[in-house]
XYZ file of C-alpha atoms in Angstrom:
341
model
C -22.843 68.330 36.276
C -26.108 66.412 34.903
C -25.457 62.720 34.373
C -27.763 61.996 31.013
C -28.310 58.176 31.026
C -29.727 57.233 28.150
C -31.885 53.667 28.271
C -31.117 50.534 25.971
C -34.583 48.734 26.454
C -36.585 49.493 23.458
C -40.270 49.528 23.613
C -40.954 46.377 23.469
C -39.385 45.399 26.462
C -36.039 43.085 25.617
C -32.546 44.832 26.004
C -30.758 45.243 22.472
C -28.029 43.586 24.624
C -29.678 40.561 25.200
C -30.814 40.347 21.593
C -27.197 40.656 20.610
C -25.768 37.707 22.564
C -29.183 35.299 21.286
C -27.830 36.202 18.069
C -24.054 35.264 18.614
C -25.437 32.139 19.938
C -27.394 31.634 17.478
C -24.258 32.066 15.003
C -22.182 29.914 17.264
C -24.875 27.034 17.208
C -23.141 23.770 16.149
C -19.844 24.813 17.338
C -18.902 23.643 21.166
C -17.079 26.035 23.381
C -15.412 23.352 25.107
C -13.518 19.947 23.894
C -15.226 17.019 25.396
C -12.275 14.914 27.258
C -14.130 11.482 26.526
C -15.007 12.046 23.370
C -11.012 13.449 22.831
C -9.566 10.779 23.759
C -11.660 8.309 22.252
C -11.053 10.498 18.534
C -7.160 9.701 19.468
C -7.408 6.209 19.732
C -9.501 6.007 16.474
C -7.216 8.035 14.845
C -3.489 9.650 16.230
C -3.119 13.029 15.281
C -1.745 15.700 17.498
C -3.505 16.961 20.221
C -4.261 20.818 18.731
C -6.061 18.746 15.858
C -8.097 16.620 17.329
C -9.443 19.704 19.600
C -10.160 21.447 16.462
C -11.769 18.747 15.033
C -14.218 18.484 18.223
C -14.785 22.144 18.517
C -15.956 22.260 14.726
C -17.999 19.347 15.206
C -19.926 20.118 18.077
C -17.579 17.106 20.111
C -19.750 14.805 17.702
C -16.696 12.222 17.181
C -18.074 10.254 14.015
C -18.281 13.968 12.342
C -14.864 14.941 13.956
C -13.371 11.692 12.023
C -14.949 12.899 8.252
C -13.369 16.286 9.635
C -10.400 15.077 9.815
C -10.228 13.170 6.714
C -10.790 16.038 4.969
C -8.366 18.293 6.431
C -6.182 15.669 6.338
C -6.643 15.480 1.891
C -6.584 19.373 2.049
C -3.504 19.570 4.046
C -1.928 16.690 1.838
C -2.368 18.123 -1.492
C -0.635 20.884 -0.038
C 2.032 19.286 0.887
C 1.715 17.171 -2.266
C 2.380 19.982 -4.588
C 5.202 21.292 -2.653
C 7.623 18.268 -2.998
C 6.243 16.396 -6.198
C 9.639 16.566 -7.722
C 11.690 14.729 -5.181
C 12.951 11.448 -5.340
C 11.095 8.690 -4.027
C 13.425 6.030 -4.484
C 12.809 3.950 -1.147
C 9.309 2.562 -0.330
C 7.579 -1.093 -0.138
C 6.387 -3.925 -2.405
C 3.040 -5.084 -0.792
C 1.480 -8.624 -2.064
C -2.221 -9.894 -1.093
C -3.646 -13.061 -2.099
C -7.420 -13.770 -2.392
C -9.070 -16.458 0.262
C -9.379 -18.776 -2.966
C -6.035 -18.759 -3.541
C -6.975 -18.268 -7.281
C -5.677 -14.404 -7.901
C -3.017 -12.295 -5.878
C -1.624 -8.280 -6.783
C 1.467 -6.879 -6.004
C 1.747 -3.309 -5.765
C 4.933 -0.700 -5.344
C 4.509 2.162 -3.596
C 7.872 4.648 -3.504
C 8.883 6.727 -0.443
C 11.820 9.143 -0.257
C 13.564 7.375 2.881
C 13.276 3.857 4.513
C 12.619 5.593 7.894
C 8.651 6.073 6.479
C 8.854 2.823 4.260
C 8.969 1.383 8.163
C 6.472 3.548 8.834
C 2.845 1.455 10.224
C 0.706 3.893 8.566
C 2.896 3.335 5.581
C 2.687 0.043 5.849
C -0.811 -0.387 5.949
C -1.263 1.863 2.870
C 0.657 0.074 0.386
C -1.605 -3.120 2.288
C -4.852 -1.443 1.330
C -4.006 -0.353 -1.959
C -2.613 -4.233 -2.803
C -6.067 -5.335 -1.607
C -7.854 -3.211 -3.921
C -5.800 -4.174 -7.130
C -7.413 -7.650 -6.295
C -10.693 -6.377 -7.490
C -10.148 -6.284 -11.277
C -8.956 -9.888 -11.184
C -12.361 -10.735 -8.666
C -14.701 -9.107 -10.770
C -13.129 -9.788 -14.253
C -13.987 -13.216 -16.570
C -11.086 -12.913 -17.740
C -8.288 -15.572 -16.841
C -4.906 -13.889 -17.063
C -1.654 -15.610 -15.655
C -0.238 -11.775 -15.455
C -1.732 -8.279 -16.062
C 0.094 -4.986 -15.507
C -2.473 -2.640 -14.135
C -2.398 0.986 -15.120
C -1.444 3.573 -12.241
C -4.261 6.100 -13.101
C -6.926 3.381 -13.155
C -5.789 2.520 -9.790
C -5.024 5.538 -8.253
C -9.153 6.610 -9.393
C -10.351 3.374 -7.683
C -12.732 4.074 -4.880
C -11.822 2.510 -1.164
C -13.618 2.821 1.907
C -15.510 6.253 0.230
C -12.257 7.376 -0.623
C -9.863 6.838 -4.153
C -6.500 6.010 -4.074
C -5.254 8.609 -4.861
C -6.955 10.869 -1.769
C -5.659 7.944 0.562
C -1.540 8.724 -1.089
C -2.204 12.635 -0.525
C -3.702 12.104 2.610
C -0.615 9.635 4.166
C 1.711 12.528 2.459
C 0.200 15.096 4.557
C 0.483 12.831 7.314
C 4.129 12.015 7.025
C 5.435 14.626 5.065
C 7.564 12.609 2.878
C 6.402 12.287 -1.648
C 4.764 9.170 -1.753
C 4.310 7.596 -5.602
C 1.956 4.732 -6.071
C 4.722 3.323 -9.137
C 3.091 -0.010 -10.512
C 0.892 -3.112 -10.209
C -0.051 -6.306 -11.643
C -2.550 -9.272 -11.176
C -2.270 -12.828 -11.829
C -4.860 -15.718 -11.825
C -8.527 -15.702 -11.619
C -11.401 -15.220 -9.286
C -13.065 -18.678 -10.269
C -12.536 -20.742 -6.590
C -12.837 -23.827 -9.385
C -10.266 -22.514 -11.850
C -7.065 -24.176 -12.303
C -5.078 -21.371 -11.439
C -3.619 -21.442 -7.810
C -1.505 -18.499 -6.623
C 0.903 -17.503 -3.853
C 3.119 -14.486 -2.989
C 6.210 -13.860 -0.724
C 7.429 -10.684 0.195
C 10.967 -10.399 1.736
C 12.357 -8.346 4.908
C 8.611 -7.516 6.005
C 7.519 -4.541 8.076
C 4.078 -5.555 10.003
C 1.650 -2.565 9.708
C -1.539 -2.917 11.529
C -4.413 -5.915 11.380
C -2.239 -8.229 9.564
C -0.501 -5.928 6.978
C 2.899 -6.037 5.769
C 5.232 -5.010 3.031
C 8.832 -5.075 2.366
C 11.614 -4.102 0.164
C 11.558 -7.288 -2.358
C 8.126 -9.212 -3.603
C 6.819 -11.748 -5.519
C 4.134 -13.535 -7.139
C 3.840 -17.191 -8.953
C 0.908 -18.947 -10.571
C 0.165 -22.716 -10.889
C -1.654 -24.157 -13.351
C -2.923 -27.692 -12.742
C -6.220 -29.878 -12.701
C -7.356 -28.459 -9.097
C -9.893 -31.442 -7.857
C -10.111 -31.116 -4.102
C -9.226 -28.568 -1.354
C -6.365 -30.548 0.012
C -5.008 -30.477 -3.506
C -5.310 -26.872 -3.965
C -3.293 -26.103 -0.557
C -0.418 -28.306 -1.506
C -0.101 -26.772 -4.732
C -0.240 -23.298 -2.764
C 2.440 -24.286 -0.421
C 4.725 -24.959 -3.690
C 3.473 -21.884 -4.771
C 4.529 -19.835 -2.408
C 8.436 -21.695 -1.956
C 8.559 -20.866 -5.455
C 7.677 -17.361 -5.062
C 10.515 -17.235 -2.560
C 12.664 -18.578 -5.125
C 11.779 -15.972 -7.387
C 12.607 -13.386 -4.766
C 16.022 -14.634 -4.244
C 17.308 -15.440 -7.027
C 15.298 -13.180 -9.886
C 14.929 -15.924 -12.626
C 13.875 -14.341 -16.352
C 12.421 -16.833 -17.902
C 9.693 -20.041 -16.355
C 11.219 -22.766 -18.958
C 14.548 -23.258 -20.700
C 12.570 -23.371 -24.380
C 11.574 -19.378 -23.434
C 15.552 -18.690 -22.514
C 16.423 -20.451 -26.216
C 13.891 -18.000 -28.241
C 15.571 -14.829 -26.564
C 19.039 -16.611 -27.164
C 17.897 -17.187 -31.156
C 16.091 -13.343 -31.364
C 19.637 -11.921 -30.458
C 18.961 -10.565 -26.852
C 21.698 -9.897 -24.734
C 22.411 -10.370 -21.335
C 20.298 -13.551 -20.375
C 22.700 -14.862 -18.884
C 23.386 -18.784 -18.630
C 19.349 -21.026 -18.059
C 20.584 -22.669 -14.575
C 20.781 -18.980 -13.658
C 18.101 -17.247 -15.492
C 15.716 -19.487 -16.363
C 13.336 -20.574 -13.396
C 12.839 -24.603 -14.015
C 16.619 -24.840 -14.532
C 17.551 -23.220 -10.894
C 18.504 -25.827 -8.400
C 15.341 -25.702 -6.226
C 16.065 -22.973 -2.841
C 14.185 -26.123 -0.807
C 16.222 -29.083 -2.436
C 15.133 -31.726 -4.319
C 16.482 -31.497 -7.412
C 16.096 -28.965 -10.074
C 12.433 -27.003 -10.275
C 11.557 -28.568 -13.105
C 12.608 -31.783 -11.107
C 10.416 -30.820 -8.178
C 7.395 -29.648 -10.175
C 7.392 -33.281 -12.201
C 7.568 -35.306 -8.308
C 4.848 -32.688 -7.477
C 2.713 -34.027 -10.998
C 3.068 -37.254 -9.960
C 1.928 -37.372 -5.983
C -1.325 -34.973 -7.105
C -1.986 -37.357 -10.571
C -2.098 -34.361 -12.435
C -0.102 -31.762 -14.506
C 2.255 -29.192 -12.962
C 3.346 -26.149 -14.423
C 4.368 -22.770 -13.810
C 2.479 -19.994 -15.726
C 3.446 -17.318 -14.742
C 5.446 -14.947 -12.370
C 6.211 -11.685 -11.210
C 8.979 -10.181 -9.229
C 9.339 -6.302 -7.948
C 11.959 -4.375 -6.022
C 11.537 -1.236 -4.286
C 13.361 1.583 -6.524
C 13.803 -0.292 -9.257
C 14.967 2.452 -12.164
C 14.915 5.248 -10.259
C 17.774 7.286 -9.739
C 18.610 7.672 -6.063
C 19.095 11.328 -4.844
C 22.943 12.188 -4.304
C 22.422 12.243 -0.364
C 24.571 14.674 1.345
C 27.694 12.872 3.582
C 27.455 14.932 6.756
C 30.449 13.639 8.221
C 32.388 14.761 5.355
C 30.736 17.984 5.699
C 31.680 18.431 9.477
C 35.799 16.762 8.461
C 35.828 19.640 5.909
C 34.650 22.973 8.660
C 37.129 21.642 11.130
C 39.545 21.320 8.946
């Protein structure tokens, strides 16, 4: 038999073969073949996803790690709207109340952000979102010349507010994809003003606080109180911040209605029900959580040490879940008494 071999090398000299693979490399170029185990471990430590991720990540990004991280942020949106639209209809009734007051301690936010279970309300990353996004409701009050003692701040102006080259609302779908639970950014409001002279002073206090990460924290109950007095020194201001804040405490616990006892008598006369008795309801009349007398009582000794006016003008208290209806959970031991039985 006559072997036929038939030659691949065209005329000019280079094998189709070899033109083939400088083509496929060609197509491949910016794309590594190999994860880089430095540069994978470092992407881990900057930011925890799984392993498989963080390799795909790398290999898409040539192991360029600042590229790898924009890679993952947006696989991370993608994979959260996802997720998102899959479970936008269930319950979150659990999640954290976040406060953050400005270094002035002229203007704080509060914020609610609703989870389905208290298992991710603990959750750092969690944690640290309902942080960030209470950080970022201070900017209306910071940039506005406005002085408010309260304003409720609409969800959808929020949600569109741009942090870190990201909006809100990518940094909720994002944390959804990442912990697979629906994740509602519910309300917010701002008190006080950014003017460091103003005579606005503000604390917050939030109750049964989970630490997230660089300082963060959130918990189940929060609150926020504004002074008004003639500020004139620093050492004044932080006095009047400490009160403040035991105030805001006091708010927490024991979810006054009303600041004076003249506010409680103008519901009383307009007919409203369920105000309940002032020493209860009404914040001045409350026996103060510190001692000392009544708040009114304490705010009056407070007037007189500082040589100035006292008042409270405002405050603000959330709880986690407040009017939504809690899912009908499932009692698995019932469940388990019933099949054996």
């Amino acid at each position: 038999m006559l072997a036929v071999v038939v030659s691949l090398r065209p005329a000019c000299g280079v094998s189709l073969c070899s033109a083939a693979c400088v083509g496929i490399r060609t197509a491949l170029r910016g794309y590594a073949t190999k994860v880089d185990i430095k540069a994978l471990k470092r992407l881990r430590e900057l930011n925890p996803v799984p392993m498989s991720k963080a390799k795909e990540a790398l290999l898409s990004t040539d192991n360029d790690i600042d590229q790898a991280m924009v890679w993952l942020e947006k696989d991370a949106i993608q994979s959260g709207a996802r997720k998102a639209e899959k479970i936008k209809n269930r319950a979150a009734s659990d999640g954290a109340i976040a406060v953050q007051v400005n270094s002035a301690l002229t203007a704080g936010a509060i914020i609610e952000l609703g989870c389905e279970t208290d298992f991710v309300a603990r959750n750092s990353t969690f944690v640290d979102l309902a942080s960030t996004i209470a950080r970022s409701s201070l900017e209306p009050a910071n940039h506005s010349t406005h002085h408010s003692a309260l304003t409720q701040i609409e969800v959808s102006e929020l949600s569109a507010k741009v942090v870190s080259d990201r909006t809100v609302a990518d940094m909720v779908t994002e944390t959804i994809g990442r912990l697979g639970e629906n994740i509602v950014l519910r309300r917010a409001a701002t008190m006080g003003s950014p003017d460091a002279t103003d005579s606005m002073v503000v604390s917050g206090y939030v109750h049964g606080g989970i630490a997230g990460s660089h300082g963060a924290s959130a918990g189940k109950i929060g609150g926020l109180v504004a002074i008004k007095s003639s500020v004139r020194s620093d050492e004044h201001r932080r006095t009047l911040s400490q009160l403040a804040g035991r105030l805001a405490q006091q708010v927490v616990g024991y979810s006054p209605r009303f600041i004076t006892v003249d506010e409680w008598k103008a519901a009383s006369a307009a007919g409203i029900e369920g105000i309940g008795e002032p020493e209860v309801t009404v914040l001045e009349a409350q026996q103060f959580l510190f001692g000392g007398g009544t708040i009114a009582e304490v705010l009056a000794k407070v007037a007189k040490g500082v040589d100035a006016p006292v008042e409270v003008a405002s405050f603000v208290r959330f709880e986690r879940g407040e009017g939504v209806e809690k899912p009908v959970r499932p009692d698995f031991a019932e469940e388990v008494r019933k099949q054996l039985s």
